[in-house]
Amino acid sequence: MLIGRQQEKEKLHEAYQSEYSEFVAVYGRRRVGKTFLIRETFSYKFTFEHSGVAKGNNRTQLRAFRDSLEDAGMGKMGIPANWMDAFAALRQLIKRSADGKKVVFIDETPWMDTPRSDFVPALEYFWNAFASARKDVLLIICGSATSWIVNKVLKNHGGLHNRVTYRLPIQPFTLYECEQYMRSRKIGLSRYDLLELYMVLGGVPFYWSMLARGESVAQNIDRLVFAENGPLHYEFNELYDSLFKNPEQYITVVMALGKAGQGMTRDEIANACGLDNNGKTTHILDDLQECGFIRKIPTFGLKNQATFKLIDNFTLFYLKFIRENSGGDEQFWTHSYLSPIRSAWVGLAFERVCFQHLRQIKAALGISGVATNTYAWRTGTGKNGEAGAQIDMLIDRADNMVNICEMKFSKQEYVVTADDAKSLHHKAWRFVNEKGHGKSVCLTMITVSPISHTGYWGDIHQNITADDLFKE
């Protein structure tokens, strides 16, 4: 059963119904459900379907392509000598097909581009000289190596320049979609439990598909992640290895960001990781953003300054707990459930979830139709010795208001303390005096449960809860 993905399905149907040939690129991180989406949308019926071979050399890729051609009805044939010959055979298969719209689905396309294989020029020639000259071909390429599709296809400056007619980046599920998925599998979990699972697994459908009915959150996480033979025990390295041909520098960057809870600037990342402050650093950061691992948050008032934050939930969890679990405790999460180390983690993890649900936060604030920008902002000690201030989420609104958002994780109703109120008022005061430009300030708290109507709750102008994050 396909959960969500309504807009993506509509785009694929639109491409199929077009009176012209269309070129679709579908991309997104490993196990986010790209292949399942495409197969379900087209009811598993394709004129030609093929998947690249993980870590296969050029001959292996060509042999697999030959096998897919034979499976599609081409008849017995030898292994193509090169990719030009392989696509020539695909052209013949399409010409013979009686299908109205010839749907050609090539999955894990990046794996097919082995060194010195000339795969990309052959793909260019297939599209430019054949498919685009007809009106009945729907070419869909798909892959987890997002950086390859972006750099080799979408940003291609050669024969594929501006040739892709539909770009479909497949995002992880939201909390709403995860809740719908669990309901479809008849797994009854509270929203608090769903939120904690999301903080660990993110919105990757495949990870959620392995949750077992009748197990607690801690039991599921121990079985999936901490058990020696757990299906996600080695997922971190496999994940980055599947996305990047040389993953070491990417892992170095995310490890640095994992240690810096409040994020880092580009220069800070380059210095911490020993990277030259040049185009290579920009390339790595761009790739990590395209894959959804990090988020670039502009700094309010500074056009060329931004903070980069690690927002991939599973990566954050791995770096904090799995990588450091040197004792090999297979019930680590159960044993750590009430520990200070978990308490310290949930606050940062909840903040990441909030950044992944900005649309829902805007809706809860009643500003879905208002133009906004989300920033980070920080300032050092003032001229008169005033303490510095840092705002992790600042929503600048076109209606002359800014929301200064503070994110707090607590299973019970959150009690706003005197220190909380003092801190928020100080942040607002420093911001207004330095950057406010006459805008009104709305002090906003994002909490799991509603804030308690005790203590200093009256100092908070708006309260958003986890239930708001679960909205569609």
PDB file of C-alpha atoms in Angstrom, residues 23-28 120 123-124 141 145-169 290:
ATOM      1  CA  PHE A  23      12.395  12.650 -19.264  1.00  0.00           C
ATOM      2  CA  VAL A  24      11.891  12.164 -15.518  1.00  0.00           C
ATOM      3  CA  ALA A  25      14.607  12.106 -12.851  1.00  0.00           C
ATOM      4  CA  VAL A  26      13.580  10.576  -9.511  1.00  0.00           C
ATOM      5  CA  TYR A  27      16.103  10.834  -6.711  1.00  0.00           C
ATOM      6  CA  GLY A  28      16.411  10.680  -2.957  1.00  0.00           C
ATOM      7  CA  VAL A 120      26.473   9.400 -19.857  1.00  0.00           C
ATOM      8  CA  LEU A 123      22.339   8.165 -22.436  1.00  0.00           C
ATOM      9  CA  GLU A 124      22.532  11.664 -23.932  1.00  0.00           C
ATOM     10  CA  ILE A 141      15.931   7.419 -14.342  1.00  0.00           C
ATOM     11  CA  ALA A 145      23.265   8.585  -5.365  1.00  0.00           C
ATOM     12  CA  THR A 146      21.575  11.967  -5.423  1.00  0.00           C
ATOM     13  CA  SER A 147      24.818  13.830  -6.041  1.00  0.00           C
ATOM     14  CA  TRP A 148      25.343  11.860  -9.267  1.00  0.00           C
ATOM     15  CA  ILE A 149      21.888  12.669 -10.626  1.00  0.00           C
ATOM     16  CA  VAL A 150      22.192  16.320  -9.653  1.00  0.00           C
ATOM     17  CA  ASN A 151      25.703  16.835 -11.014  1.00  0.00           C
ATOM     18  CA  LYS A 152      25.756  14.473 -13.984  1.00  0.00           C
ATOM     19  CA  VAL A 153      22.185  14.974 -15.216  1.00  0.00           C
ATOM     20  CA  LEU A 154      20.362  17.957 -13.722  1.00  0.00           C
ATOM     21  CA  LYS A 155      23.407  20.253 -13.827  1.00  0.00           C
ATOM     22  CA  ASN A 156      24.834  18.707 -16.977  1.00  0.00           C
ATOM     23  CA  HIS A 157      26.453  21.303 -19.238  1.00  0.00           C
ATOM     24  CA  GLY A 158      26.660  18.991 -22.245  1.00  0.00           C
ATOM     25  CA  GLY A 159      24.072  17.042 -24.184  1.00  0.00           C
ATOM     26  CA  LEU A 160      21.720  16.610 -21.211  1.00  0.00           C
ATOM     27  CA  HIS A 161      21.602  20.312 -20.366  1.00  0.00           C
ATOM     28  CA  ASN A 162      17.973  21.192 -19.534  1.00  0.00           C
ATOM     29  CA  ARG A 163      16.747  17.900 -20.998  1.00  0.00           C
ATOM     30  CA  VAL A 164      15.049  16.576 -17.839  1.00  0.00           C
ATOM     31  CA  THR A 165      11.411  17.658 -17.979  1.00  0.00           C
ATOM     32  CA  TYR A 166      10.318  16.444 -14.516  1.00  0.00           C
ATOM     33  CA  ARG A 167      12.445  16.493 -11.368  1.00  0.00           C
ATOM     34  CA  LEU A 168      11.069  14.437  -8.490  1.00  0.00           C
ATOM     35  CA  PRO A 169      13.143  14.614  -5.303  1.00  0.00           C
ATOM     36  CA  GLU A 290      20.695  17.654  -1.779  1.00  0.00           C
TER      37      GLU A 290
END
